[in-house]
Each structure stands twice: as C-alpha cells, then as structure tokens.
Tab-separated table of N, CA, C and O in Angstrom:
chain	number	residue	atom	x	y	z
C	972	LYS	N	-52.822	-27.665	33.980
C	972	LYS	CA	-53.372	-26.372	34.326
C	972	LYS	C	-52.912	-26.056	35.748
C	972	LYS	O	-53.018	-26.878	36.639
C	973	VAL	N	-52.385	-24.864	35.950
C	973	VAL	CA	-51.924	-24.426	37.266
C	973	VAL	C	-52.607	-23.101	37.584
C	973	VAL	O	-52.622	-22.189	36.755
C	974	TYR	N	-53.189	-23.013	38.791
C	974	TYR	CA	-53.863	-21.784	39.184
C	974	TYR	C	-53.943	-21.699	40.703
C	974	TYR	O	-53.803	-22.682	41.409
C	975	ARG	N	-54.174	-20.475	41.184
C	975	ARG	CA	-54.322	-20.231	42.610
C	975	ARG	C	-55.804	-20.160	42.949
C	975	ARG	O	-56.589	-19.556	42.233
C	976	HIS	N	-56.182	-20.814	44.056
C	976	HIS	CA	-57.557	-20.729	44.569
C	976	HIS	C	-57.468	-20.612	46.082
C	976	HIS	O	-56.996	-21.519	46.749
C	977	LYS	N	-57.889	-19.469	46.600
C	977	LYS	CA	-57.794	-19.162	48.028
C	977	LYS	C	-56.339	-19.288	48.472
C	977	LYS	O	-55.482	-18.630	47.921
C	978	ASP	N	-56.052	-20.138	49.468
C	978	ASP	CA	-54.681	-20.252	49.980
C	978	ASP	C	-53.947	-21.456	49.390
C	978	ASP	O	-53.005	-21.959	49.977
C	979	ARG	N	-54.375	-21.923	48.227
C	979	ARG	CA	-53.779	-23.108	47.607
C	979	ARG	C	-53.341	-22.826	46.171
C	979	ARG	O	-53.949	-22.031	45.470
C	980	ILE	N	-52.301	-23.515	45.768
C	980	ILE	CA	-51.895	-23.576	44.373
C	980	ILE	C	-52.396	-24.918	43.863
C	980	ILE	O	-52.096	-25.959	44.451
C	981	ASN	N	-53.189	-24.897	42.807
C	981	ASN	CA	-53.743	-26.124	42.247
C	981	ASN	C	-53.017	-26.484	40.963
C	981	ASN	O	-52.808	-25.621	40.108
C	982	VAL	N	-52.648	-27.737	40.859
C	982	VAL	CA	-52.024	-28.273	39.655
C	982	VAL	C	-52.922	-29.403	39.176
C	982	VAL	O	-53.090	-30.405	39.862
C	983	GLU	N	-53.527	-29.223	38.007
C	983	GLU	CA	-54.436	-30.230	37.479
C	983	GLU	C	-53.782	-30.980	36.330
C	983	GLU	O	-53.176	-30.376	35.445
C	984	VAL	N	-53.917	-32.284	36.381
C	984	VAL	CA	-53.475	-33.149	35.296
C	984	VAL	C	-54.726	-33.885	34.828
C	984	VAL	O	-55.365	-34.584	35.608
C	985	ILE	N	-55.059	-33.688	33.567
C	985	ILE	CA	-56.318	-34.200	33.037
C	985	ILE	C	-56.032	-35.103	31.841
C	985	ILE	O	-55.195	-34.766	31.000
C	986	ASP	N	-56.728	-36.229	31.790
C	986	ASP	CA	-56.645	-37.066	30.597
C	986	ASP	C	-58.047	-37.421	30.129
C	986	ASP	O	-59.017	-37.232	30.844
C	987	ASN	N	-58.142	-37.916	28.921
C	987	ASN	CA	-59.431	-38.316	28.370
C	987	ASN	C	-59.452	-39.823	28.135
C	987	ASN	O	-60.086	-40.310	27.211
C	988	GLY	N	-58.771	-40.556	29.008
C	988	GLY	CA	-58.644	-42.004	28.874
C	988	GLY	C	-59.842	-42.756	29.408
C	988	GLY	O	-60.966	-42.265	29.432
C	989	GLU	N	-59.577	-43.953	29.892
C	989	GLU	CA	-60.631	-44.863	30.339
C	989	GLU	C	-61.299	-44.447	31.639
C	989	GLU	O	-62.399	-44.867	31.932
C	990	GLY	N	-60.633	-43.646	32.447
C	990	GLY	CA	-61.203	-43.251	33.727
C	990	GLY	C	-61.108	-44.373	34.749
C	990	GLY	O	-60.608	-45.455	34.467
C	991	MET	N	-61.575	-44.106	35.967
C	991	MET	CA	-61.554	-45.094	37.054
C	991	MET	C	-62.987	-45.415	37.453
C	991	MET	O	-63.829	-44.517	37.474
C	992	ASN	N	-63.206	-46.660	37.835
C	992	ASN	CA	-64.509	-46.975	38.396
C	992	ASN	C	-64.534	-46.495	39.839
C	992	ASN	O	-63.510	-46.123	40.412
C	993	GLU	N	-65.693	-46.457	40.448
C	993	GLU	CA	-65.838	-45.914	41.805
C	993	GLU	C	-65.036	-46.714	42.835
C	993	GLU	O	-64.488	-46.140	43.770
C	994	ALA	N	-64.947	-48.030	42.675
C	994	ALA	CA	-64.194	-48.853	43.634
C	994	ALA	C	-62.715	-48.508	43.599
C	994	ALA	O	-62.073	-48.366	44.645
C	995	THR	N	-62.146	-48.348	42.417
C	995	THR	CA	-60.730	-47.987	42.288
C	995	THR	C	-60.486	-46.599	42.850
C	995	THR	O	-59.525	-46.373	43.581
C	996	LYS	N	-61.359	-45.667	42.511
C	996	LYS	CA	-61.226	-44.294	43.015
C	996	LYS	C	-61.299	-44.276	44.546
C	996	LYS	O	-60.495	-43.623	45.203
C	997	LYS	N	-62.224	-45.043	45.121
C	997	LYS	CA	-62.367	-45.086	46.580
C	997	LYS	C	-61.129	-45.689	47.237
C	997	LYS	O	-60.652	-45.175	48.248
C	998	ARG	N	-60.585	-46.779	46.686
C	998	ARG	CA	-59.367	-47.383	47.241
C	998	ARG	C	-58.215	-46.385	47.205
C	998	ARG	O	-57.450	-46.263	48.159
C	999	PHE	N	-58.097	-45.662	46.097
C	999	PHE	CA	-57.029	-44.677	45.967
C	999	PHE	C	-57.192	-43.557	46.985
C	999	PHE	O	-56.241	-43.176	47.665
C	1000	LEU	N	-58.409	-43.032	47.131
C	1000	LEU	CA	-58.640	-41.948	48.087
C	1000	LEU	C	-58.437	-42.415	49.524
C	1000	LEU	O	-57.934	-41.658	50.353
C	1001	ASN	N	-58.800	-43.653	49.837
C	1001	ASN	CA	-58.535	-44.195	51.175
C	1001	ASN	C	-57.044	-44.246	51.445
C	1001	ASN	O	-56.589	-43.928	52.548
C	1002	TYR	N	-56.265	-44.631	50.450
C	1002	TYR	CA	-54.807	-44.640	50.591
C	1002	TYR	C	-54.294	-43.221	50.832
C	1002	TYR	O	-53.510	-42.975	51.744
C	1003	VAL	N	-54.764	-42.273	50.023
C	1003	VAL	CA	-54.331	-40.876	50.137
C	1003	VAL	C	-54.667	-40.306	51.507
C	1003	VAL	O	-53.873	-39.595	52.113
C	1004	GLU	N	-55.846	-40.627	52.030
C	1004	GLU	CA	-56.291	-40.101	53.322
C	1004	GLU	C	-55.641	-40.812	54.496
C	1004	GLU	O	-55.840	-40.433	55.643
C	1005	GLY	N	-54.869	-41.851	54.206
C	1005	GLY	CA	-54.181	-42.567	55.277
C	1005	GLY	C	-55.052	-43.566	55.999
C	1005	GLY	O	-54.692	-44.040	57.065
C	1006	THR	N	-56.201	-43.911	55.408
C	1006	THR	CA	-57.093	-44.871	56.062
C	1006	THR	C	-56.935	-46.276	55.502
C	1006	THR	O	-57.703	-47.165	55.833
C	1007	ALA	N	-55.926	-46.471	54.642
C	1007	ALA	CA	-55.684	-47.797	54.075
C	1007	ALA	C	-54.183	-47.987	53.902
C	1007	ALA	O	-53.436	-47.038	53.710
C	1008	ALA	N	-53.754	-49.217	53.951
C	1008	ALA	CA	-52.344	-49.537	53.754
C	1008	ALA	C	-51.967	-49.319	52.292
C	1008	ALA	O	-52.803	-49.386	51.398
C	1009	GLU	N	-50.689	-49.072	52.055
C	1009	GLU	CA	-50.208	-48.839	50.697
C	1009	GLU	C	-50.554	-50.003	49.773
C	1009	GLU	O	-50.901	-49.817	48.622
C	1010	GLU	N	-50.474	-51.215	50.289
C	1010	GLU	CA	-50.729	-52.396	49.470
C	1010	GLU	C	-52.185	-52.475	49.031
C	1010	GLU	O	-52.519	-53.197	48.106
C	1011	SER	N	-53.083	-51.742	49.716
C	1011	SER	CA	-54.496	-51.825	49.373
C	1011	SER	C	-54.810	-51.118	48.066
C	1011	SER	O	-55.840	-51.368	47.461
C	1012	PHE	N	-53.943	-50.198	47.638
C	1012	PHE	CA	-54.197	-49.534	46.364
C	1012	PHE	C	-53.356	-50.188	45.292
C	1012	PHE	O	-52.190	-49.903	45.118
C	1013	VAL	N	-53.984	-51.092	44.581
C	1013	VAL	CA	-53.382	-51.714	43.417
C	1013	VAL	C	-54.387	-51.531	42.302
C	1013	VAL	O	-55.446	-52.152	42.308
C	1014	PRO	N	-54.092	-50.618	41.360
C	1014	PRO	CA	-55.066	-50.361	40.308
C	1014	PRO	C	-55.338	-51.621	39.493
C	1014	PRO	O	-54.486	-52.485	39.364
C	1015	GLU	N	-56.535	-51.671	38.940
C	1015	GLU	CA	-56.858	-52.787	38.073
C	1015	GLU	C	-55.990	-52.712	36.825
C	1015	GLU	O	-55.588	-51.639	36.398
C	1016	LYS	N	-55.686	-53.850	36.252
C	1016	LYS	CA	-54.860	-53.883	35.044
C	1016	LYS	C	-55.563	-53.116	33.936
C	1016	LYS	O	-56.763	-53.206	33.754
C	1017	SER	N	-54.789	-52.367	33.204
C	1017	SER	CA	-55.342	-51.603	32.094
C	1017	SER	C	-54.506	-51.866	30.855
C	1017	SER	O	-53.520	-52.587	30.895
C	1018	LYS	N	-54.875	-51.230	29.780
C	1018	LYS	CA	-54.139	-51.378	28.532
C	1018	LYS	C	-52.811	-50.642	28.584
C	1018	LYS	O	-51.904	-50.957	27.855
C	1019	GLY	N	-52.707	-49.658	29.453
C	1019	GLY	CA	-51.494	-48.862	29.564
C	1019	GLY	C	-50.454	-49.556	30.421
C	1019	GLY	O	-50.600	-50.697	30.825
C	1020	HIS	N	-49.404	-48.825	30.741
C	1020	HIS	CA	-48.304	-49.376	31.519
C	1020	HIS	C	-48.273	-48.871	32.945
C	1020	HIS	O	-47.360	-49.152	33.688
C	1021	SER	N	-49.277	-48.091	33.356
C	1021	SER	CA	-49.273	-47.470	34.670
C	1021	SER	C	-49.649	-48.459	35.767
C	1021	SER	O	-50.539	-49.275	35.605
C	1022	ASN	N	-48.931	-48.350	36.881
C	1022	ASN	CA	-49.299	-49.153	38.052
C	1022	ASN	C	-49.571	-48.260	39.251
C	1022	ASN	O	-49.780	-48.741	40.344
C	1023	GLY	N	-49.551	-46.941	39.055
C	1023	GLY	CA	-49.894	-46.013	40.115
C	1023	GLY	C	-48.769	-45.663	41.069
C	1023	GLY	O	-48.935	-44.808	41.923
C	1024	ILE	N	-47.609	-46.288	40.926
C	1024	ILE	CA	-46.512	-46.046	41.863
C	1024	ILE	C	-46.033	-44.600	41.797
C	1024	ILE	O	-45.818	-43.971	42.826
C	1025	GLY	N	-45.897	-44.034	40.606
C	1025	GLY	CA	-45.430	-42.654	40.473
C	1025	GLY	C	-46.380	-41.674	41.128
C	1025	GLY	O	-45.958	-40.763	41.852
C	1026	VAL	N	-47.674	-41.845	40.908
C	1026	VAL	CA	-48.673	-40.967	41.507
C	1026	VAL	C	-48.640	-41.086	43.027
C	1026	VAL	O	-48.664	-40.086	43.741
C	1027	LYS	N	-48.564	-42.316	43.529
C	1027	LYS	CA	-48.509	-42.512	44.984
C	1027	LYS	C	-47.269	-41.847	45.574
C	1027	LYS	O	-47.349	-41.230	46.642
C	1028	ASN	N	-46.145	-41.956	44.904
C	1028	ASN	CA	-44.912	-41.344	45.414
C	1028	ASN	C	-45.012	-39.825	45.471
C	1028	ASN	O	-44.603	-39.203	46.455
C	1029	VAL	N	-45.548	-39.214	44.427
C	1029	VAL	CA	-45.704	-37.757	44.410
C	1029	VAL	C	-46.610	-37.320	45.556
C	1029	VAL	O	-46.298	-36.394	46.311
C	1030	ILE	N	-47.734	-37.998	45.703
C	1030	ILE	CA	-48.682	-37.624	46.754
C	1030	ILE	C	-48.079	-37.819	48.133
C	1030	ILE	O	-48.187	-36.954	49.007
C	1031	ARG	N	-47.425	-38.931	48.362
C	1031	ARG	CA	-46.819	-39.196	49.671
C	1031	ARG	C	-45.752	-38.148	49.997
C	1031	ARG	O	-45.675	-37.649	51.120
C	1032	ARG	N	-44.952	-37.769	49.024
C	1032	ARG	CA	-43.914	-36.744	49.257
C	1032	ARG	C	-44.532	-35.395	49.592
C	1032	ARG	O	-44.060	-34.694	50.476
C	1033	LEU	N	-45.593	-35.013	48.883
C	1033	LEU	CA	-46.282	-33.753	49.200
C	1033	LEU	C	-46.889	-33.804	50.593
C	1033	LEU	O	-46.813	-32.822	51.342
C	1034	GLN	N	-47.477	-34.928	50.959
C	1034	GLN	CA	-48.051	-35.071	52.296
C	1034	GLN	C	-46.976	-34.929	53.363
C	1034	GLN	O	-47.190	-34.256	54.381
C	1035	LEU	N	-45.854	-35.544	53.157
C	1035	LEU	CA	-44.769	-35.454	54.144
C	1035	LEU	C	-44.209	-34.040	54.225
C	1035	LEU	O	-43.975	-33.518	55.314
C	1036	TYR	N	-43.997	-33.411	53.083
C	1036	TYR	CA	-43.414	-32.075	53.060
C	1036	TYR	C	-44.330	-31.047	53.726
C	1036	TYR	O	-43.888	-30.225	54.520
C	1037	TYR	N	-45.635	-31.097	53.400
C	1037	TYR	CA	-46.576	-30.113	53.931
C	1037	TYR	C	-47.249	-30.555	55.226
C	1037	TYR	O	-48.025	-29.796	55.808
C	1038	GLN	N	-46.967	-31.780	55.679
C	1038	GLN	CA	-47.524	-32.306	56.927
C	1038	GLN	C	-49.048	-32.256	56.948
C	1038	GLN	O	-49.680	-31.865	57.927
C	1039	ARG	N	-49.657	-32.671	55.834
C	1039	ARG	CA	-51.104	-32.748	55.737
C	1039	ARG	C	-51.473	-33.757	54.655
C	1039	ARG	O	-50.717	-33.984	53.732
C	1040	ASN	N	-52.651	-34.370	54.814
C	1040	ASN	CA	-53.072	-35.404	53.868
C	1040	ASN	C	-53.894	-34.874	52.697
C	1040	ASN	O	-54.002	-35.523	51.674
C	1041	ASP	N	-54.463	-33.685	52.839
C	1041	ASP	CA	-55.387	-33.183	51.810
C	1041	ASP	C	-54.654	-32.455	50.684
C	1041	ASP	O	-54.846	-31.281	50.447
C	1042	VAL	N	-53.836	-33.186	49.967
C	1042	VAL	CA	-53.055	-32.581	48.890
C	1042	VAL	C	-53.512	-33.030	47.510
C	1042	VAL	O	-52.920	-32.627	46.516
C	1043	VAL	N	-54.558	-33.847	47.430
C	1043	VAL	CA	-55.023	-34.308	46.121
C	1043	VAL	C	-56.541	-34.470	46.110
C	1043	VAL	O	-57.143	-34.824	47.117
C	1044	GLU	N	-57.116	-34.153	44.969
C	1044	GLU	CA	-58.526	-34.403	44.706
C	1044	GLU	C	-58.581	-35.154	43.381
C	1044	GLU	O	-57.750	-34.926	42.502
C	1045	ILE	N	-59.558	-36.049	43.256
C	1045	ILE	CA	-59.667	-36.839	42.039
C	1045	ILE	C	-61.098	-36.788	41.529
C	1045	ILE	O	-62.043	-36.975	42.288
C	1046	GLU	N	-61.219	-36.517	40.243
C	1046	GLU	CA	-62.501	-36.624	39.557
C	1046	GLU	C	-62.285	-37.609	38.429
C	1046	GLU	O	-61.308	-37.496	37.683
C	1047	SER	N	-63.139	-38.602	38.321
C	1047	SER	CA	-62.976	-39.591	37.272
C	1047	SER	C	-64.317	-40.180	36.891
C	1047	SER	O	-65.195	-40.368	37.743
C	1048	GLU	N	-64.455	-40.442	35.616
C	1048	GLU	CA	-65.674	-41.058	35.118
C	1048	GLU	C	-65.274	-42.056	34.038
C	1048	GLU	O	-64.469	-41.733	33.147
C	1049	LEU	N	-65.815	-43.256	34.131
C	1049	LEU	CA	-65.485	-44.290	33.149
C	1049	LEU	C	-65.770	-43.806	31.725
C	1049	LEU	O	-66.779	-43.153	31.475
C	1050	LYS	N	-64.843	-44.108	30.857
C	1050	LYS	CA	-64.920	-43.767	29.422
C	1050	LYS	C	-64.820	-42.273	29.143
C	1050	LYS	O	-64.949	-41.848	28.017
C	1051	LYS	N	-64.583	-41.465	30.194
C	1051	LYS	CA	-64.478	-40.023	29.985
C	1051	LYS	C	-63.179	-39.431	30.497
C	1051	LYS	O	-62.872	-38.290	30.205
C	1052	GLY	N	-62.426	-40.169	31.314
C	1052	GLY	CA	-61.143	-39.668	31.757
C	1052	GLY	C	-61.053	-39.396	33.241
C	1052	GLY	O	-61.988	-39.655	34.000
C	1053	THR	N	-59.904	-38.855	33.629
C	1053	THR	CA	-59.593	-38.608	35.034
C	1053	THR	C	-58.931	-37.245	35.178
C	1053	THR	O	-58.154	-36.826	34.324
C	1054	LYS	N	-59.251	-36.575	36.273
C	1054	LYS	CA	-58.598	-35.307	36.617
C	1054	LYS	C	-58.009	-35.459	38.018
C	1054	LYS	O	-58.719	-35.735	38.970
C	1055	PHE	N	-56.675	-35.338	38.110
C	1055	PHE	CA	-55.988	-35.276	39.390
C	1055	PHE	C	-55.713	-33.818	39.664
C	1055	PHE	O	-55.169	-33.106	38.819
C	1056	ARG	N	-56.070	-33.363	40.838
C	1056	ARG	CA	-55.803	-31.983	41.240
C	1056	ARG	C	-54.932	-32.010	42.488
C	1056	ARG	O	-55.377	-32.421	43.557
C	1057	LEU	N	-53.678	-31.610	42.340
C	1057	LEU	CA	-52.813	-31.451	43.497
C	1057	LEU	C	-53.120	-30.096	44.091
C	1057	LEU	O	-53.135	-29.085	43.380
C	1058	THR	N	-53.407	-30.051	45.380
C	1058	THR	CA	-53.754	-28.804	46.067
C	1058	THR	C	-52.664	-28.511	47.085
C	1058	THR	O	-52.646	-29.084	48.163
C	1059	ILE	N	-51.770	-27.644	46.706
C	1059	ILE	CA	-50.565	-27.369	47.494
C	1059	ILE	C	-50.765	-26.063	48.269
C	1059	ILE	O	-51.108	-25.042	47.679
C	1060	PRO	N	-50.549	-26.098	49.568
C	1060	PRO	CA	-50.678	-24.869	50.356
C	1060	PRO	C	-49.701	-23.794	49.850
C	1060	PRO	O	-48.541	-24.082	49.570
C	1061	GLU	N	-50.195	-22.573	49.730
C	1061	GLU	CA	-49.338	-21.478	49.323
C	1061	GLU	C	-48.432	-21.095	50.486
C	1061	GLU	O	-48.904	-20.865	51.593
C	1062	VAL	N	-47.154	-21.093	50.239
C	1062	VAL	CA	-46.188	-20.743	51.271
C	1062	VAL	C	-45.652	-19.367	50.950
C	1062	VAL	O	-45.244	-19.090	49.836
C	1063	GLY	N	-45.655	-18.513	51.927
C	1063	GLY	CA	-45.230	-17.209	51.512
C	1063	GLY	C	-44.608	-16.368	52.473
C	1063	GLY	O	-44.097	-15.396	52.394
C-alpha cells in the first residue's frame, strides 16, 4: 500500500505471518534509530529463510539518502503478522 500523509510518502508492506515478539521488535527499532550496533539485530530463527539483511539494507540506504533516521515504523503482533511502514520525505 502506498499513500501520502502530510509531508511523507508511506509505503506499507504487510504480512499475516508469525509476527515479532516485543524483544525482537525493540532490537530492530534500536538498530534503525542508530542506538545499537548492526550486529545487535539478529532476528530469531524462524521457519522462513529471512535473516533481516535485505530490510536492514533498504532502511540504511533510505537513512543515508534522506539524512534522517525516522524512515520506518513497525507494527507487529505474534501470530497476527507484521506491518513495515517506510516513511519517505516528499521531495518536491
């Protein structure tokens, strides 16, 4: 889902998978906010093949390009899924 809200373009990626527990979500957000080293975010092993590297790379590139850390929001609930919202400043 892609939409504009105020001065941002939001890109939401939503799944209905296993979701993240609060500890994993907090470690990820600490990494995104720059308050933790990259090595500190290692997702717990899951049934899937994801290790989070692709998501981290996308977020880091957006942060570098826009020179700001607040480019992602995460909503997640165990057994209900996860919503990643990229919040990109509107350039115009």
